[in-house]
Short mmCIF file of C-alpha atoms in Angstrom, two decimals:
data_model
loop_
_atom_site.label_atom_id
_atom_site.label_comp_id
_atom_site.label_asym_id
_atom_site.label_seq_id
_atom_site.Cartn_x
_atom_site.Cartn_y
_atom_site.Cartn_z
CA MET U 1 42.88 164.75 251.98
CA SER U 2 41.12 162.35 249.62
CA SER U 3 43.47 160.54 247.27
CA LEU U 4 43.04 160.64 243.49
CA SER U 5 42.99 157.73 241.06
CA VAL U 6 42.21 157.30 237.35
CA LEU U 7 39.36 155.44 235.66
CA ASP U 8 40.01 154.74 231.98
CA LEU U 9 37.57 153.37 229.41
CA SER U 10 40.33 153.44 226.79
CA PRO U 11 38.15 155.61 224.54
CA ILE U 12 38.13 155.08 220.78
CA THR U 13 37.91 158.52 219.22
CA GLN U 14 36.29 159.26 215.88
CA GLY U 15 38.71 158.43 213.08
CA SER U 16 40.89 156.28 215.32
CA ASP U 17 41.06 152.61 216.36
CA ALA U 18 41.55 150.31 219.35
CA ALA U 19 45.30 149.95 218.84
CA THR U 20 45.70 153.70 219.15
CA SER U 21 43.47 153.71 222.24
CA PHE U 22 45.64 151.10 223.94
CA ALA U 23 48.81 153.05 223.21
CA ARG U 24 47.20 156.20 224.59
CA SER U 25 46.00 154.37 227.71
CA LEU U 26 49.52 153.19 228.47
CA ASP U 27 50.86 156.69 227.92
CA LEU U 28 48.22 158.13 230.24
CA ALA U 29 48.95 155.47 232.88
CA ARG U 30 52.64 156.35 232.86
CA HIS U 31 51.70 160.01 233.07
CA ALA U 32 49.35 159.35 236.01
CA GLU U 33 52.04 157.36 237.80
CA GLN U 34 54.49 160.25 237.53
CA LEU U 35 51.85 162.70 238.75
CA GLY U 36 51.12 160.69 241.89
CA TYR U 37 47.72 159.14 241.14
CA GLN U 38 47.17 156.12 243.37
CA ARG U 39 45.42 153.68 241.02
CA TYR U 40 44.69 153.20 237.36
CA TRP U 41 41.51 151.24 236.76
CA LEU U 42 39.93 150.03 233.53
CA ALA U 43 36.23 149.41 233.03
CA GLU U 44 34.53 146.43 231.36
CA HIS U 45 32.10 147.40 228.60
CA HIS U 46 31.05 145.37 225.57
CA GLY U 47 29.73 146.18 222.11
CA MET U 48 30.55 149.89 222.47
CA PRO U 49 32.17 151.54 219.43
CA GLY U 50 33.73 154.20 221.65
CA ILE U 51 35.17 151.95 224.38
CA ALA U 52 38.12 149.59 223.84
CA SER U 53 38.43 148.05 227.33
CA ALA U 54 36.21 145.00 226.75
CA ALA U 55 38.96 142.44 227.45
CA THR U 56 39.67 144.16 230.74
CA ALA U 57 42.08 141.67 232.33
CA VAL U 58 44.20 141.61 229.16
CA LEU U 59 44.41 145.40 229.11
CA ILE U 60 45.25 145.52 232.83
CA GLY U 61 48.24 143.28 232.10
CA HIS U 62 49.33 145.64 229.32
CA ILE U 63 49.11 148.69 231.61
CA ALA U 64 50.73 147.03 234.61
CA GLY U 65 53.56 145.73 232.45
CA GLY U 66 54.29 149.22 231.16
CA THR U 67 54.28 150.97 234.54
CA ARG U 68 56.35 150.56 237.70
CA HIS U 69 54.45 151.12 240.93
CA ILE U 70 50.94 152.53 240.37
CA ARG U 71 48.19 150.08 241.34
CA VAL U 72 46.31 148.77 238.31
CA GLY U 73 42.91 147.14 238.37
CA ALA U 74 39.36 146.72 237.18
CA GLY U 75 36.69 149.29 237.77
CA GLY U 76 35.26 146.88 237.26
CA ILE U 77 34.80 143.31 236.17
CA MET U 78 31.10 142.64 235.55
CA LEU U 79 30.85 139.38 237.45
CA PRO U 80 27.64 138.08 235.82
CA ASN U 81 29.62 137.81 232.56
CA HIS U 82 32.26 135.48 234.05
CA ALA U 83 32.67 132.33 236.08
CA PRO U 84 34.27 133.20 239.43
CA LEU U 85 36.97 130.57 238.81
CA GLN U 86 37.91 132.27 235.55
CA VAL U 87 38.20 135.65 237.30
CA ALA U 88 40.30 134.12 240.09
CA GLU U 89 42.67 132.58 237.55
CA GLN U 90 42.98 135.77 235.52
CA PHE U 91 43.61 138.06 238.48
CA GLY U 92 45.75 135.47 240.21
CA THR U 93 47.91 135.51 237.11
CA LEU U 94 48.04 139.31 237.10
CA ALA U 95 48.94 139.36 240.81
CA ALA U 96 51.75 136.85 240.22
CA LEU U 97 53.14 138.97 237.39
CA HIS U 98 52.74 142.28 239.27
CA PRO U 99 52.85 141.54 243.02
CA GLY U 100 51.09 144.03 245.30
CA ARG U 101 49.75 146.14 242.43
CA ILE U 102 46.49 144.55 241.27
CA ASP U 103 42.97 145.59 242.37
CA LEU U 104 39.67 143.95 241.48
CA GLY U 105 36.46 145.96 241.48
CA LEU U 106 33.32 143.85 240.99
CA GLY U 107 30.00 144.93 239.47
CA ARG U 108 26.75 143.13 238.82
CA ALA U 109 25.59 144.96 235.67
CA PRO U 110 26.23 143.38 232.26
CA GLY U 111 28.13 146.37 230.89
CA SER U 112 26.36 145.98 227.57
CA ASP U 113 23.02 145.91 225.76
CA PRO U 114 20.73 142.85 226.10
CA ALA U 115 21.84 141.24 222.82
CA THR U 116 25.52 141.58 223.70
CA ALA U 117 24.84 140.33 227.22
CA ARG U 118 23.15 137.27 225.74
CA ALA U 119 26.15 136.63 223.50
CA LEU U 120 28.44 136.85 226.52
CA ARG U 121 26.41 134.74 228.93
CA ARG U 122 24.21 132.70 226.54
CA HIS U 123 21.19 133.42 228.74
CA LEU U 124 19.66 136.32 230.61
CA GLN U 125 18.16 134.47 233.54
CA THR U 126 18.61 136.55 236.66
CA ASP U 127 18.95 135.47 240.27
CA PRO U 128 19.01 138.27 242.84
CA ASP U 129 21.37 136.27 245.04
CA ALA U 130 23.78 135.20 242.28
CA PHE U 131 26.13 138.18 242.61
CA ASP U 132 26.52 137.65 246.36
CA ARG U 133 27.26 133.95 245.86
CA ASP U 134 29.74 134.67 243.07
CA VAL U 135 31.65 137.16 245.23
CA LEU U 136 31.82 134.64 248.07
CA GLU U 137 32.99 131.95 245.67
CA LEU U 138 35.67 134.26 244.29
CA GLN U 139 36.86 135.11 247.81
CA ALA U 140 37.04 131.39 248.57
CA TYR U 141 39.26 130.72 245.55
CA PHE U 142 41.69 133.46 246.58
CA ALA U 143 41.68 132.17 250.17
CA GLY U 144 42.44 128.62 249.05
CA ARG U 145 39.21 127.16 250.42
CA ARG U 146 38.57 125.26 247.16
CA PRO U 147 34.85 125.72 246.43
CA PHE U 148 33.31 122.52 245.02
CA GLY U 149 36.72 120.89 245.55
CA VAL U 150 38.24 123.10 242.83
CA ARG U 151 41.50 125.06 243.07
CA ALA U 152 42.29 128.31 241.30
CA VAL U 153 45.83 127.97 239.94
CA PRO U 154 47.04 130.71 239.70
CA GLY U 155 44.78 132.52 242.15
CA GLU U 156 45.01 130.50 245.33
CA GLY U 157 46.59 132.71 247.98
CA ALA U 158 46.78 135.74 245.67
CA ASP U 159 46.84 139.22 247.20
CA VAL U 160 44.04 140.85 245.19
CA PRO U 161 41.97 143.41 247.13
CA LEU U 162 38.28 143.29 246.21
CA TRP U 163 36.02 146.34 245.88
CA ILE U 164 32.27 146.33 245.38
CA LEU U 165 31.09 148.72 242.67
CA GLY U 166 27.60 150.12 242.55
CA SER U 167 25.23 152.83 241.39
CA SER U 168 22.34 151.97 243.73
CA LEU U 169 21.63 150.98 247.31
CA TYR U 170 22.10 147.27 246.60
CA GLY U 171 25.87 147.48 246.20
CA ALA U 172 26.15 149.65 249.31
CA GLN U 173 24.36 147.05 251.43
CA MET U 174 26.43 144.22 250.02
CA ALA U 175 29.77 145.99 250.48
CA ALA U 176 28.79 146.81 254.06
CA ARG U 177 27.74 143.23 254.84
CA PHE U 178 30.94 141.77 253.38
CA GLY U 179 33.18 144.40 254.99
CA LEU U 180 34.64 145.46 251.65
CA PRO U 181 35.52 148.89 250.24
CA TYR U 182 32.80 150.51 248.15
CA ALA U 183 33.13 152.44 244.89
CA PHE U 184 30.08 154.39 243.74
CA ALA U 185 29.55 155.24 240.05
CA SER U 186 28.67 158.87 240.71
CA HIS U 187 30.36 159.93 237.45
CA PHE U 188 27.33 158.72 235.49
CA ALA U 189 24.64 157.78 238.07
CA PRO U 190 24.83 160.24 240.97
CA ALA U 191 21.15 160.19 241.97
CA GLN U 192 21.53 157.81 244.93
CA MET U 193 25.10 158.72 245.83
CA LEU U 194 24.46 160.32 249.23
CA ASP U 195 21.91 157.70 250.27
CA ALA U 196 24.21 154.85 249.22
CA ILE U 197 27.19 156.29 251.10
CA ALA U 198 25.14 156.80 254.26
CA LEU U 199 23.68 153.29 254.07
CA TYR U 200 27.10 151.71 253.50
CA ARG U 201 28.62 153.51 256.49
CA ARG U 202 25.68 152.75 258.74
CA LEU U 203 25.57 149.02 257.96
CA PHE U 204 29.31 148.39 257.62
CA GLN U 205 30.60 145.27 259.38
CA PRO U 206 34.37 145.10 259.94
CA SER U 207 36.08 142.20 258.20
CA ALA U 208 39.50 140.59 257.97
CA VAL U 209 40.38 142.97 255.13
CA LEU U 210 38.83 146.24 256.32
CA ASP U 211 38.17 147.58 259.80
CA LYS U 212 36.19 150.69 258.82
CA PRO U 213 34.24 151.89 255.74
CA ARG U 214 36.20 153.07 252.73
CA VAL U 215 34.37 155.06 250.04
CA MET U 216 35.54 155.84 246.53
CA LEU U 217 33.52 158.10 244.23
CA GLY U 218 33.69 158.41 240.46
CA VAL U 219 34.01 161.96 239.15
CA ASN U 220 34.37 163.44 235.67
CA ALA U 221 37.11 166.04 235.33
CA PHE U 222 37.65 168.54 232.53
CA VAL U 223 40.43 170.94 233.41
CA ALA U 224 42.09 173.52 231.15
CA ASP U 225 43.63 176.97 231.23
CA THR U 226 40.22 178.62 230.90
CA GLU U 227 36.73 177.65 231.97
CA ALA U 228 35.49 178.05 228.40
CA GLU U 229 38.10 175.60 227.12
CA ALA U 230 37.27 173.07 229.83
CA ARG U 231 33.56 173.27 229.06
CA LEU U 232 34.31 172.79 225.37
CA LEU U 233 36.32 169.64 226.17
CA MET U 234 33.33 168.27 228.08
CA THR U 235 31.08 168.42 225.02
CA SER U 236 32.70 165.23 223.69
CA LEU U 237 31.32 163.30 226.67
CA GLU U 238 27.99 165.08 226.41
CA GLN U 239 27.62 164.14 222.74
CA ALA U 240 28.59 160.53 223.42
CA PHE U 241 26.14 160.28 226.32
CA VAL U 242 23.24 161.68 224.31
CA ALA U 243 24.04 159.24 221.49
CA LEU U 244 24.16 156.33 223.94
CA ARG U 245 20.83 157.27 225.53
CA SER U 246 19.26 157.46 222.06
CA GLY U 247 20.42 153.92 221.28
CA GLN U 248 23.15 154.98 218.85
CA PRO U 249 26.49 154.69 220.66
CA MET U 250 29.44 156.09 218.73
CA PRO U 251 33.18 156.68 218.96
CA LEU U 252 34.10 159.63 221.15
CA PRO U 253 33.49 162.72 218.98
CA PRO U 254 35.53 165.93 218.83
CA PRO U 255 34.30 168.87 220.93
CA GLN U 256 31.40 170.85 219.50
CA ALA U 257 30.90 174.45 220.54
CA GLY U 258 27.34 175.21 221.59
CA PHE U 259 26.33 171.54 221.70
CA THR U 260 24.21 171.75 224.86
CA ASP U 261 22.51 174.91 223.60
CA SER U 262 21.28 172.91 220.60
CA LEU U 263 19.52 170.35 222.80
CA PRO U 264 15.89 170.51 223.94
CA PRO U 265 15.42 171.46 227.61
CA SER U 266 14.59 167.89 228.61
CA ALA U 267 17.86 166.57 227.17
CA ARG U 268 19.85 169.35 228.84
CA ALA U 269 18.22 168.53 232.16
CA THR U 270 19.09 164.85 231.72
CA LEU U 271 22.73 165.68 231.04
CA GLU U 272 22.92 167.99 234.02
CA GLY U 273 21.53 165.24 236.22
CA VAL U 274 23.66 162.30 235.13
CA LEU U 275 26.86 164.36 234.90
CA ALA U 276 26.32 166.26 238.13
CA CYS U 277 29.48 164.78 239.65
CA SER U 278 31.83 166.61 237.32
CA VAL U 279 34.52 169.18 238.02
CA VAL U 280 34.93 171.58 235.13
CA GLY U 281 37.04 174.71 234.73
CA THR U 282 40.47 176.10 235.49
CA PRO U 283 42.73 174.18 237.89
CA ASP U 284 41.67 176.31 240.84
CA GLN U 285 37.98 175.99 239.95
CA ALA U 286 38.20 172.21 239.50
CA ALA U 287 40.10 171.70 242.75
CA SER U 288 37.62 173.89 244.61
CA GLN U 289 34.69 171.91 243.21
CA LEU U 290 36.36 168.63 244.15
CA ARG U 291 37.07 169.85 247.69
CA ALA U 292 33.42 170.80 248.05
CA LEU U 293 32.42 167.29 246.97
CA ALA U 294 34.90 165.81 249.45
CA GLU U 295 33.44 167.90 252.28
CA ARG U 296 29.89 166.93 251.32
CA THR U 297 30.58 163.20 251.07
CA GLY U 298 33.65 162.47 253.20
CA ALA U 299 34.98 160.34 250.33
CA ASP U 300 38.30 158.62 251.01
CA GLU U 301 39.21 158.56 247.33
CA PHE U 302 38.09 159.96 243.99
CA MET U 303 38.28 157.89 240.82
CA VAL U 304 38.75 160.55 238.15
CA THR U 305 37.68 159.90 234.58
CA ALA U 306 38.02 162.20 231.58
CA GLN U 307 36.48 161.38 228.22
CA ILE U 308 38.46 163.98 226.28
CA PHE U 309 38.88 163.71 222.52
CA ASP U 310 42.42 165.09 222.23
CA HIS U 311 44.97 162.88 223.98
CA GLU U 312 47.33 165.70 224.91
CA ALA U 313 44.46 167.74 226.35
CA ARG U 314 43.37 164.67 228.32
CA CYS U 315 46.81 164.14 229.82
CA ARG U 316 47.08 167.83 230.63
CA SER U 317 43.68 167.82 232.34
CA PHE U 318 44.87 165.11 234.75
CA ALA U 319 48.12 167.03 235.37
CA LEU U 320 46.39 170.33 236.06
CA LEU U 321 43.92 168.71 238.45
CA MET U 322 46.60 166.93 240.48
CA GLU U 323 48.79 170.03 240.66
CA ALA U 324 45.90 172.12 241.98
CA TRP U 325 44.65 169.38 244.30
CA THR U 326 48.02 168.99 246.04
CA ALA U 327 48.99 172.68 246.03
#
């Protein structure tokens, strides 16, 4: 059976602040650990009024320090925003503080709008081979091969498993070529999911860290006592997504009954497409939907995310899903 993990964007809800989001993230991580979730990953986004996980490595340290055994990591670090040496030092530090518990997912998107990306990187020059080179350089630092004669201290010799993240065929090819596990962002970009999985498995080359393909899929989950309640919880994500696509990102709003009915058909179709990898309903309904996705994809692991306005409802959604999944 596919294992379950948690993806957290540390959402900032309307009327709240980042400090509250961080406290809620730690509470959710402890909750997930007790429930048996395998990993707790945090995502790097910048300039987003509804997402507090911009300083991802710092927040990973906060979560790992407040939990006992659940793996904690990045889903992911957007490598174009960082020097590989800096990432090796940060995650080498985390691995030294929390041995055997730190994961590092790597993405090549900026995780921000162009102006914010420019502020992060100072330029927007792109090189199609840069991401590949940066991953190889990062691997070299962890392996102690000293790229350019430089050591990563901490970092050298650190046990930090790398994952390649993607939402297109590029990441699938790269993960396969490097023999690394692959996490697909199907929770917001499912269009190429099946093609990417098939390509990754077909091209996979065994490596020192992985002898066969390993696929993780992102999935949204909204689980409640009734289907109507679960669908109402999902309207917070739907509102936030529509706002983001219209260029007006906002803090995560409270649920709004009838929200999708108020949208034009084109907007409803867009939402249905981008959020197609979602399980919504009662525990039995959600588990059944997730099992169907597992059968269709053969995923080894699901990275579950839930942008739910009410913290208690969010925690309960994760509990109900895990209880039904393992029943």
